Short mmCIF file of C-alpha atoms in Angstrom, two decimals:
data_model
loop_
_atom_site.label_atom_id
_atom_site.label_comp_id
_atom_site.label_asym_id
_atom_site.label_seq_id
_atom_site.Cartn_x
_atom_site.Cartn_y
_atom_site.Cartn_z
CA ASP A 1 32.58 -33.46 -15.69
CA ALA A 2 35.94 -32.73 -14.13
CA ASP A 3 37.15 -29.13 -14.33
CA VAL A 4 40.80 -30.09 -14.93
CA THR A 5 41.43 -33.14 -17.07
CA GLN A 6 44.66 -34.85 -18.02
CA THR A 7 45.37 -37.30 -20.81
CA PRO A 8 46.56 -39.96 -20.81
CA ARG A 9 46.00 -41.15 -17.23
CA ASN A 10 48.65 -43.83 -17.55
CA ARG A 11 51.47 -44.21 -20.02
CA ILE A 12 54.35 -46.60 -20.43
CA THR A 13 57.05 -45.62 -22.87
CA LYS A 14 60.62 -46.47 -23.73
CA THR A 15 63.83 -44.52 -23.26
CA GLY A 16 64.41 -42.03 -26.04
CA LYS A 17 60.77 -41.73 -27.10
CA ARG A 18 59.01 -38.38 -27.35
CA ILE A 19 55.89 -38.12 -25.28
CA MET A 20 53.28 -35.44 -24.69
CA LEU A 21 51.01 -35.09 -21.70
CA GLU A 22 47.96 -32.92 -22.14
CA CYS A 23 45.95 -30.83 -19.75
CA SER A 24 42.62 -29.13 -20.37
CA GLN A 25 40.53 -27.01 -18.05
CA THR A 26 37.02 -25.64 -18.15
CA LYS A 27 37.43 -23.31 -15.17
CA GLY A 28 38.38 -20.31 -17.28
CA HIS A 29 41.54 -19.78 -15.27
CA ASP A 30 44.50 -17.83 -16.60
CA ARG A 31 47.26 -19.66 -14.79
CA MET A 32 48.32 -23.23 -15.45
CA TYR A 33 51.08 -25.38 -13.96
CA TRP A 34 52.84 -28.68 -14.42
CA TYR A 35 54.23 -30.58 -11.42
CA ARG A 36 55.87 -33.93 -10.98
CA GLN A 37 55.67 -36.10 -7.90
CA ASP A 38 58.05 -38.92 -7.10
CA PRO A 39 57.13 -41.66 -4.59
CA GLY A 40 57.18 -40.37 -1.03
CA LEU A 41 58.09 -36.87 -2.11
CA GLY A 42 56.21 -33.64 -2.51
CA LEU A 43 55.37 -31.92 -5.76
CA ARG A 44 58.03 -30.11 -7.74
CA LEU A 45 57.14 -27.39 -10.22
CA ILE A 46 58.25 -28.01 -13.81
CA TYR A 47 56.73 -25.11 -15.74
CA TYR A 48 54.00 -22.56 -15.24
CA SER A 49 52.10 -20.17 -17.47
CA PHE A 50 50.26 -17.02 -16.46
CA ASP A 51 48.59 -16.63 -19.83
CA VAL A 52 48.91 -17.86 -23.41
CA LYS A 53 51.94 -15.69 -24.13
CA ASP A 54 53.70 -16.27 -20.82
CA ILE A 55 55.73 -19.41 -20.07
CA ASN A 56 58.07 -19.75 -17.12
CA LYS A 57 60.48 -22.40 -15.92
CA GLY A 58 59.99 -23.95 -12.52
CA GLU A 59 62.37 -25.84 -10.26
CA ILE A 60 63.06 -28.76 -12.58
CA SER A 61 62.49 -27.76 -16.23
CA ASP A 62 65.50 -29.55 -17.75
CA GLY A 63 64.38 -32.32 -20.09
CA TYR A 64 60.86 -30.90 -20.42
CA SER A 65 59.12 -28.39 -22.65
CA VAL A 66 55.62 -26.97 -22.63
CA SER A 67 53.12 -25.38 -24.96
CA ARG A 68 50.15 -23.21 -24.04
CA GLN A 69 47.97 -23.70 -27.09
CA ALA A 70 45.02 -21.79 -25.68
CA GLN A 71 43.85 -20.47 -22.36
CA ALA A 72 42.32 -23.85 -21.63
CA LYS A 73 45.14 -26.10 -22.79
CA PHE A 74 48.65 -26.63 -21.49
CA SER A 75 50.75 -29.55 -22.67
CA LEU A 76 53.99 -30.97 -21.32
CA SER A 77 56.50 -32.72 -23.59
CA LEU A 78 59.39 -34.99 -22.89
CA GLU A 79 61.52 -34.76 -26.02
CA SER A 80 63.57 -37.84 -25.24
CA ALA A 81 62.24 -39.68 -22.23
CA ILE A 82 64.62 -41.22 -19.70
CA PRO A 83 63.90 -43.60 -16.81
CA ASN A 84 64.36 -40.99 -14.07
CA GLN A 85 61.40 -39.11 -15.54
CA THR A 86 59.18 -41.92 -14.31
CA ALA A 87 56.78 -40.13 -11.98
CA LEU A 88 53.24 -38.94 -11.37
CA TYR A 89 52.57 -35.71 -13.26
CA PHE A 90 49.95 -33.19 -12.21
CA CYS A 91 48.49 -30.24 -14.02
CA ALA A 92 46.96 -27.42 -11.99
CA THR A 93 45.17 -24.13 -12.58
CA SER A 94 44.53 -21.00 -10.60
CA ASP A 95 42.55 -17.83 -11.15
CA LEU A 96 44.33 -14.53 -11.57
CA ARG A 97 41.05 -12.80 -10.89
CA ALA A 98 40.30 -14.66 -7.65
CA GLY A 99 40.92 -11.49 -5.78
CA GLY A 100 43.05 -10.59 -2.84
CA ASN A 101 45.78 -13.03 -2.04
CA LEU A 102 43.89 -16.29 -2.47
CA ILE A 103 46.29 -18.72 -4.05
CA GLU A 104 44.15 -21.78 -4.48
CA GLN A 105 45.28 -24.17 -7.15
CA PHE A 106 42.99 -26.79 -8.67
CA PHE A 107 44.67 -30.03 -9.63
CA GLY A 108 43.91 -32.60 -12.28
CA PRO A 109 43.78 -36.33 -11.55
CA GLY A 110 47.39 -36.90 -12.59
CA THR A 111 49.20 -38.90 -15.27
CA ARG A 112 51.28 -41.84 -14.20
CA LEU A 113 54.26 -42.08 -16.56
CA THR A 114 56.67 -45.00 -16.67
CA VAL A 115 59.81 -44.81 -18.79
CA LEU A 116 61.46 -48.18 -19.37
CA LEU B 1 60.74 -18.95 -2.42
CA ALA B 2 60.43 -19.48 1.30
CA LYS B 3 60.91 -23.12 2.15
CA THR B 4 59.02 -24.96 4.81
CA THR B 5 59.76 -27.70 7.35
CA GLN B 6 57.13 -30.13 8.58
CA PRO B 7 57.17 -33.43 10.48
CA ILE B 8 57.42 -36.36 8.10
CA SER B 9 54.55 -38.27 9.68
CA MET B 10 52.02 -38.24 12.51
CA ASP B 11 49.65 -40.79 13.98
CA SER B 12 46.29 -40.06 15.55
CA TYR B 13 43.07 -41.78 16.52
CA GLU B 14 39.57 -41.11 15.35
CA GLY B 15 37.86 -38.30 17.24
CA GLN B 16 41.08 -36.60 18.33
CA GLU B 17 42.20 -33.11 17.42
CA VAL B 18 45.34 -33.07 15.29
CA ASN B 19 47.79 -30.20 15.12
CA ILE B 20 50.44 -30.12 12.40
CA THR B 21 53.12 -27.46 12.75
CA CYS B 22 55.10 -25.98 9.90
CA SER B 23 58.26 -23.85 10.16
CA HIS B 24 58.94 -21.11 7.63
CA ASN B 25 61.70 -18.94 9.02
CA ASN B 26 62.32 -17.06 5.78
CA ILE B 27 58.75 -15.99 5.16
CA ALA B 28 58.51 -12.66 3.35
CA THR B 29 56.19 -9.77 4.08
CA ASN B 30 53.98 -10.50 1.07
CA ASP B 31 53.78 -14.25 1.66
CA TYR B 32 50.64 -16.06 2.72
CA ILE B 33 50.53 -19.50 4.33
CA THR B 34 48.47 -22.14 2.59
CA TRP B 35 47.72 -25.75 3.43
CA TYR B 36 46.79 -28.53 1.01
CA GLN B 37 45.60 -32.09 1.51
CA GLN B 38 46.49 -34.96 -0.80
CA PHE B 39 44.97 -38.44 -0.90
CA PRO B 40 46.87 -41.28 -2.60
CA SER B 41 46.84 -41.05 -6.40
CA GLN B 42 44.96 -37.75 -6.35
CA GLY B 43 46.02 -34.16 -6.83
CA PRO B 44 46.34 -31.91 -3.77
CA ARG B 45 43.28 -30.04 -2.57
CA PHE B 46 43.26 -26.60 -0.96
CA ILE B 47 42.29 -26.59 2.72
CA ILE B 48 42.96 -23.17 4.19
CA GLN B 49 45.02 -20.02 3.84
CA GLY B 50 46.00 -17.23 6.21
CA TYR B 51 48.33 -14.30 6.78
CA LYS B 52 48.35 -13.81 10.54
CA THR B 53 46.51 -14.71 13.75
CA LYS B 54 43.76 -17.26 13.23
CA VAL B 55 41.66 -18.42 10.31
CA THR B 56 38.86 -20.97 10.56
CA ASN B 57 36.69 -22.63 7.95
CA GLU B 58 34.41 -25.66 7.90
CA VAL B 59 37.35 -28.03 7.56
CA ALA B 60 40.21 -26.69 9.70
CA SER B 61 41.75 -23.85 11.65
CA LEU B 62 45.06 -22.18 10.97
CA PHE B 63 47.03 -20.52 13.75
CA ILE B 64 49.82 -18.09 12.89
CA PRO B 65 51.89 -16.37 15.61
CA ALA B 66 52.87 -12.73 15.41
CA ASP B 67 56.34 -13.41 13.99
CA ARG B 68 54.82 -15.64 11.26
CA LYS B 69 57.83 -17.95 11.30
CA SER B 70 55.62 -20.95 11.91
CA SER B 71 52.01 -21.99 11.55
CA THR B 72 49.79 -24.75 12.88
CA LEU B 73 47.03 -26.53 11.02
CA SER B 74 44.39 -27.85 13.39
CA LEU B 75 41.99 -30.60 12.34
CA PRO B 76 39.16 -31.07 14.84
CA ARG B 77 37.91 -34.59 15.60
CA VAL B 78 39.65 -36.42 12.79
CA SER B 79 38.16 -39.46 11.10
CA LEU B 80 39.71 -42.26 9.08
CA SER B 81 39.01 -40.28 5.92
CA ASP B 82 41.41 -37.58 7.07
CA THR B 83 44.32 -39.95 6.47
CA ALA B 84 46.33 -38.08 3.86
CA VAL B 85 49.46 -36.03 3.26
CA TYR B 86 49.25 -32.40 4.35
CA TYR B 87 51.43 -29.76 2.73
CA CYS B 88 52.30 -26.35 4.09
CA LEU B 89 53.13 -23.78 1.45
CA VAL B 90 54.36 -20.22 1.67
CA GLY B 91 54.05 -17.80 -1.21
CA ALA B 92 52.52 -14.67 -2.61
CA ALA B 93 49.62 -14.53 -5.03
CA ILE B 94 51.41 -12.08 -7.26
CA PHE B 95 54.04 -14.68 -8.02
CA ASN B 96 51.74 -17.67 -7.71
CA LYS B 97 54.35 -20.37 -7.56
CA PHE B 98 55.00 -22.43 -4.47
CA TYR B 99 57.31 -24.84 -2.80
CA PHE B 100 55.36 -27.94 -1.75
CA GLY B 101 58.02 -29.77 0.22
CA SER B 102 57.49 -33.38 1.30
CA GLY B 103 54.46 -32.78 3.50
CA THR B 104 53.27 -34.54 6.64
CA LYS B 105 51.71 -37.95 6.30
CA LEU B 106 48.84 -38.19 8.78
CA ASN B 107 47.66 -41.68 9.67
CA VAL B 108 44.35 -41.81 11.52
CA LYS B 109 43.70 -45.07 13.32
CA PRO B 110 40.35 -46.47 14.46
#
């Protein structure tokens, strides 16, 4: 079984709809992240969480919100989806206790979201 | 966050050594240099990380000069399966957030 899972894997929705993307991990990591990737571009950080009580905005948080329901779960919401939020969304985790300065992130398989 | 500059794309042939250079002029004292690999429709995967001089693992080598303003990822004897996008990141574990940039698309030809 995959360590970092994302649901749904694909979603088509309409402008103005609320949508939630979910991420679960079995790695026991403290830190979780949401990124978006647009065609031909790198990943941009939307939100990140260092533990259940800690939520931080990334580069492009406008139009998005997140919830860290438990150490293992981190969900991303689009309150009112718009077409320019069409992208590939990735969840990632990393381990605060990895030691030293290792900053390895583990990524989920991604969710392809299309907003019509 | 220190930003990075990489070539947009590179071509190579199977069996060759590939070197991808990344510039990071504003690297801070606490920052480490990390490289990721991403295949189409997959999440990035960690390759290697270093602070200075040279680091080698079973996949790649990372060369970092004394001023740390650039770094070079070296892939020995590439194969077709090494065709991917390679990202250079600079950051510190204590902050644990990174700037991915657009990466370098490596195309390995037979």
